[in-house]
Coordinates of C-alpha atoms in Angstrom, one line a residue:
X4 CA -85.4 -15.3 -197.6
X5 CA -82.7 -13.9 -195.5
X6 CA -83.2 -11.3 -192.9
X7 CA -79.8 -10.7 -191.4
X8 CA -80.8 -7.8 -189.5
X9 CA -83.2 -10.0 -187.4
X10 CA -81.1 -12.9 -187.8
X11 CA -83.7 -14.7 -189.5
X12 CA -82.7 -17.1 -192.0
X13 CA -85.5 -19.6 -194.1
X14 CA -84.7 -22.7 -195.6
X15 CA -86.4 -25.6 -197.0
X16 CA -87.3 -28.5 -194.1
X17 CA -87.0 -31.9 -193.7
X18 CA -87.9 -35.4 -192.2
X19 CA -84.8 -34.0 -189.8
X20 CA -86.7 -31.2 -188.7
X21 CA -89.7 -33.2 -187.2
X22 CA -88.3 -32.8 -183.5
X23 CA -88.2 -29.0 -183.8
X24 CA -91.5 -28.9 -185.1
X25 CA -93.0 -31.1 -183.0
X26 CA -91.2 -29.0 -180.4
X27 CA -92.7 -25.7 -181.6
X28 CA -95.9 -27.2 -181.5
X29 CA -95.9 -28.7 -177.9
X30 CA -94.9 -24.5 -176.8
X31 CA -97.5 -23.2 -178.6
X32 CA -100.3 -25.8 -177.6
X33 CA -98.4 -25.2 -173.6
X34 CA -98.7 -21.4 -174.2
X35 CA -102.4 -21.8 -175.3
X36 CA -103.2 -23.7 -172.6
X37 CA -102.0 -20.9 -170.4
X38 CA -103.8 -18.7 -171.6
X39 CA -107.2 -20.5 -171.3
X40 CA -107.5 -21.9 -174.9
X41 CA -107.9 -25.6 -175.1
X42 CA -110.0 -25.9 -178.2
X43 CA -107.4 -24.7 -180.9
X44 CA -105.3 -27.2 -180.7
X45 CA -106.0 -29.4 -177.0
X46 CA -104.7 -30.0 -174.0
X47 CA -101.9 -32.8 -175.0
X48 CA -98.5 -31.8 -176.3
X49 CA -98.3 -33.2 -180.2
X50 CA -95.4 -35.5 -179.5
X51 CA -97.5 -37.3 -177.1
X52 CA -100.1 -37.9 -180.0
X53 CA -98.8 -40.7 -182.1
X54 CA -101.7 -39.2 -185.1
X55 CA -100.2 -35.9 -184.7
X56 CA -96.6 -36.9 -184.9
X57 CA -97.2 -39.1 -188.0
X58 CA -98.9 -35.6 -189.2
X59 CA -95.8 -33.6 -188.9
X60 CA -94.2 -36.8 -190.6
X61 CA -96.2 -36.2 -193.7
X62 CA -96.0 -32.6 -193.6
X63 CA -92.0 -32.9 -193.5
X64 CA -91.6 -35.5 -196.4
X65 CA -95.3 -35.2 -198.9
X66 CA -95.4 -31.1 -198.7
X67 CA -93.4 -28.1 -198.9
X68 CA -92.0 -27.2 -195.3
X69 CA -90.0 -24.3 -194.4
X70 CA -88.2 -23.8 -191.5
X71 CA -87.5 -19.7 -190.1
X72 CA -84.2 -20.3 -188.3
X73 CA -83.0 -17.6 -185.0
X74 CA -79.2 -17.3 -185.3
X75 CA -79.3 -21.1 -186.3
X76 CA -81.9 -22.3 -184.2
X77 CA -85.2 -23.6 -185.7
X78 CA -88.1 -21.0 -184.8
X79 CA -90.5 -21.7 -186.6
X80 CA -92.5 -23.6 -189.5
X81 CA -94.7 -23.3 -192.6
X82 CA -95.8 -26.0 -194.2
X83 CA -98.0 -25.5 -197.9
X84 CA -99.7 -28.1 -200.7
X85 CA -101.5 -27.7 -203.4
X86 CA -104.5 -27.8 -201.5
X87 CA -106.7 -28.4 -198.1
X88 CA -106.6 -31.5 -196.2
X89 CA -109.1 -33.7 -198.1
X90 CA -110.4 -34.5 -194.8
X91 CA -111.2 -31.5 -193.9
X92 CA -114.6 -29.8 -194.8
X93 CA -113.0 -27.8 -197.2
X94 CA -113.6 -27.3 -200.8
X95 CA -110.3 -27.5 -202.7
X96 CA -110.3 -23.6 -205.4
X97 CA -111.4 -23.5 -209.0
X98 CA -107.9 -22.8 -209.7
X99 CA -104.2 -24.0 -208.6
X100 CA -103.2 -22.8 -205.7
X101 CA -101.1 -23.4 -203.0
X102 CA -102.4 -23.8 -199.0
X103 CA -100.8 -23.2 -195.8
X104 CA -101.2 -26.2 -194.2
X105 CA -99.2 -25.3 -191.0
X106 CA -98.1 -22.3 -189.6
X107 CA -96.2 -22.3 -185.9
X108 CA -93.5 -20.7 -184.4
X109 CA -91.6 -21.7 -181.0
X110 CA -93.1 -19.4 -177.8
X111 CA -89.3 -18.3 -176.5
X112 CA -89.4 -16.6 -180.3
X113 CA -92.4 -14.6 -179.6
X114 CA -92.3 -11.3 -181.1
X115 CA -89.8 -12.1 -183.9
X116 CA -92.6 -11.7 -186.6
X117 CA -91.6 -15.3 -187.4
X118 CA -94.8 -16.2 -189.1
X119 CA -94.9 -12.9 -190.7
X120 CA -91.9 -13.6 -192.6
X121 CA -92.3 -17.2 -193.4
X122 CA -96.2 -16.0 -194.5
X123 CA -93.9 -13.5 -196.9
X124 CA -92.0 -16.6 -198.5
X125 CA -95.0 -18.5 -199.1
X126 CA -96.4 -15.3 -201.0
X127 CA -93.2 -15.6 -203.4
X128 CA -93.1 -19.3 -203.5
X129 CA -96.3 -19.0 -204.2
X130 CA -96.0 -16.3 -206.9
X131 CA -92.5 -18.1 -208.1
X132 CA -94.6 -21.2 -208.9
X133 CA -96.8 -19.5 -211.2
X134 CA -100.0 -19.9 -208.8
X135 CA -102.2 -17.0 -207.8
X136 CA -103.8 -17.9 -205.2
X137 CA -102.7 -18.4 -201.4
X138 CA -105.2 -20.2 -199.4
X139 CA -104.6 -20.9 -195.1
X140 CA -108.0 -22.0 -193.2
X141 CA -107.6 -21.5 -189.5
X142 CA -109.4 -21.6 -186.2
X143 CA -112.2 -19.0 -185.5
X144 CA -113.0 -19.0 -182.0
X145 CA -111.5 -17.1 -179.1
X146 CA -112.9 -14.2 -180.3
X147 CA -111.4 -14.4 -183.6
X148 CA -108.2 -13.3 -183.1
X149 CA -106.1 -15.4 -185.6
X150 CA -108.6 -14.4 -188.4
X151 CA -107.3 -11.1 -187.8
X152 CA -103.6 -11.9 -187.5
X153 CA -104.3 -14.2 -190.9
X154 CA -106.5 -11.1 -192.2
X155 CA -103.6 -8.6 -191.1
X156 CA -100.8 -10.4 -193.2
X157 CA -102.9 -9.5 -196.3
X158 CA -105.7 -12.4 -196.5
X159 CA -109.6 -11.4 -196.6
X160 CA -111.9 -14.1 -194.9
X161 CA -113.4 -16.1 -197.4
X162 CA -116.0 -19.1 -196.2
X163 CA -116.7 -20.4 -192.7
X164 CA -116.6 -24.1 -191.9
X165 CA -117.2 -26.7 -189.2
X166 CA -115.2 -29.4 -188.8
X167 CA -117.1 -31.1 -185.7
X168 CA -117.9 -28.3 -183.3
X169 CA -114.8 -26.7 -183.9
X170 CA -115.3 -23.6 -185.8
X171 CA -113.0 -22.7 -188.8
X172 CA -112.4 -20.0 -191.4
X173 CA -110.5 -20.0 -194.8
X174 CA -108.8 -17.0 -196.2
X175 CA -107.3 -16.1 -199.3
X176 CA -104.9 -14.2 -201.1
X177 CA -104.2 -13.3 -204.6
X178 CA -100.6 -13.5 -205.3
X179 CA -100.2 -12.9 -209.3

C-alpha cells in the first residue's frame, strides 16, 4: 500500500529494520510510561532487554513484518504468522489464519493513522493469501482502551486470557 497523500509508503521488513523497530518500541514503552502505564509493556526500553531484542530478531527474519514508512522514514511496524505465540495462553483457530503478532508505531508519528493503515494491509495480505480470518490478542487493562482502538479497526472481541496477571484479549476478523 501506497498512500502518497499522507506520504505513507508500506513495504516488506527485514533483519535491517530491527533498530527502527526496536526504536519504535522504546517511544512507545517511554510514552506509556508517561502516561502512567507500566503494565502494557514495562518500565525498560526493549533494546535494553536482550529477550526482547532477540524477539524483534525473530519477528524480522521467521514472520511477515511490514514496515509503514513517513516520507522515507520507518514509522511504524506490523508483524503477522500463521498463529499466536505458542507460549502464550492462546488457543491457535479451527481454521488458517493469520495473527498480528506486533503492531507499533514511533510516538513523533502520532496521529498519522499508521497502524490504521498497516492494520488495512494485513486485511489484504490476509485476504490475498487466501485466509479468512485475522486474529491480534492485545492488552486489556487501562480501562480497555486498545480493545477499542483493535475493536474500531473492524475486530469484535473474541475470548479473554491471562497470561500471569496480565490481562489480555483476542479479537478477530473475517477477511474472505
Amino acid at each position: 500500500m501506497n498512500d502518497t497523500t499522507l506520504g505513507i509508503r508500506i513495504r516488506r521488513g527485514g533483519p535491517a529494520d530491527a533498530p527502527a523497530v526496536l526504536g519504535m518500541l522504546d517511544s512507545a514503552v517511554a510514552w506509556m510510561n508517561d502516561r502512567g502505564n507500566t503494565e502494557q509493556w514495562g518500565t525498560t526500553p526493549f533494546s535494553e532487554v536482550p529477550r526482547r531484542a532477540e524477539q524483534v530478531d525473530r519477528y524480522l527474519t521467521e514472520n511477515l513484518p511490514y514496515i509503514a514508512e513517513v516520507d522515507g522514514t520507518p514509522a511504524a511496524a506490523l508483524v503477522l504468522d500463521s498463529g499466536p505465540d505458542p507460549r502464550a495462553p492462546i488457543a491457535p483457530a479451527e481454521e488458517p489464519e493469520r495473527y498480528v503478532r506486533l503492531l507499533v508505531s514511533d510516538r513523533r508519528f502520532a496521529g498519522r493513522k499508521l497502524g490504521s493503515a498497516l492494520l488495512a494491509h494485513a486485511v489484504e495480505e490476509t485476504r490475498r493469501a487466501g485466509v479468512r480470518l485475522l486474529r491480534v490478542d492485545c492488552w486489556a487493562g487501562g480501562g480497555g482502551e486498545l480493545v477499542a482502538y483493535y475493536e474500531r479497526q473492524g475486530f469484535t472481541s473474541t475470548e479473554t486470557f491471562l497470561a500471569g496477571s496480565w490481562p489480555g484479549q483476542v479479537l478477530a476478523q473475517r477477511v474472505g
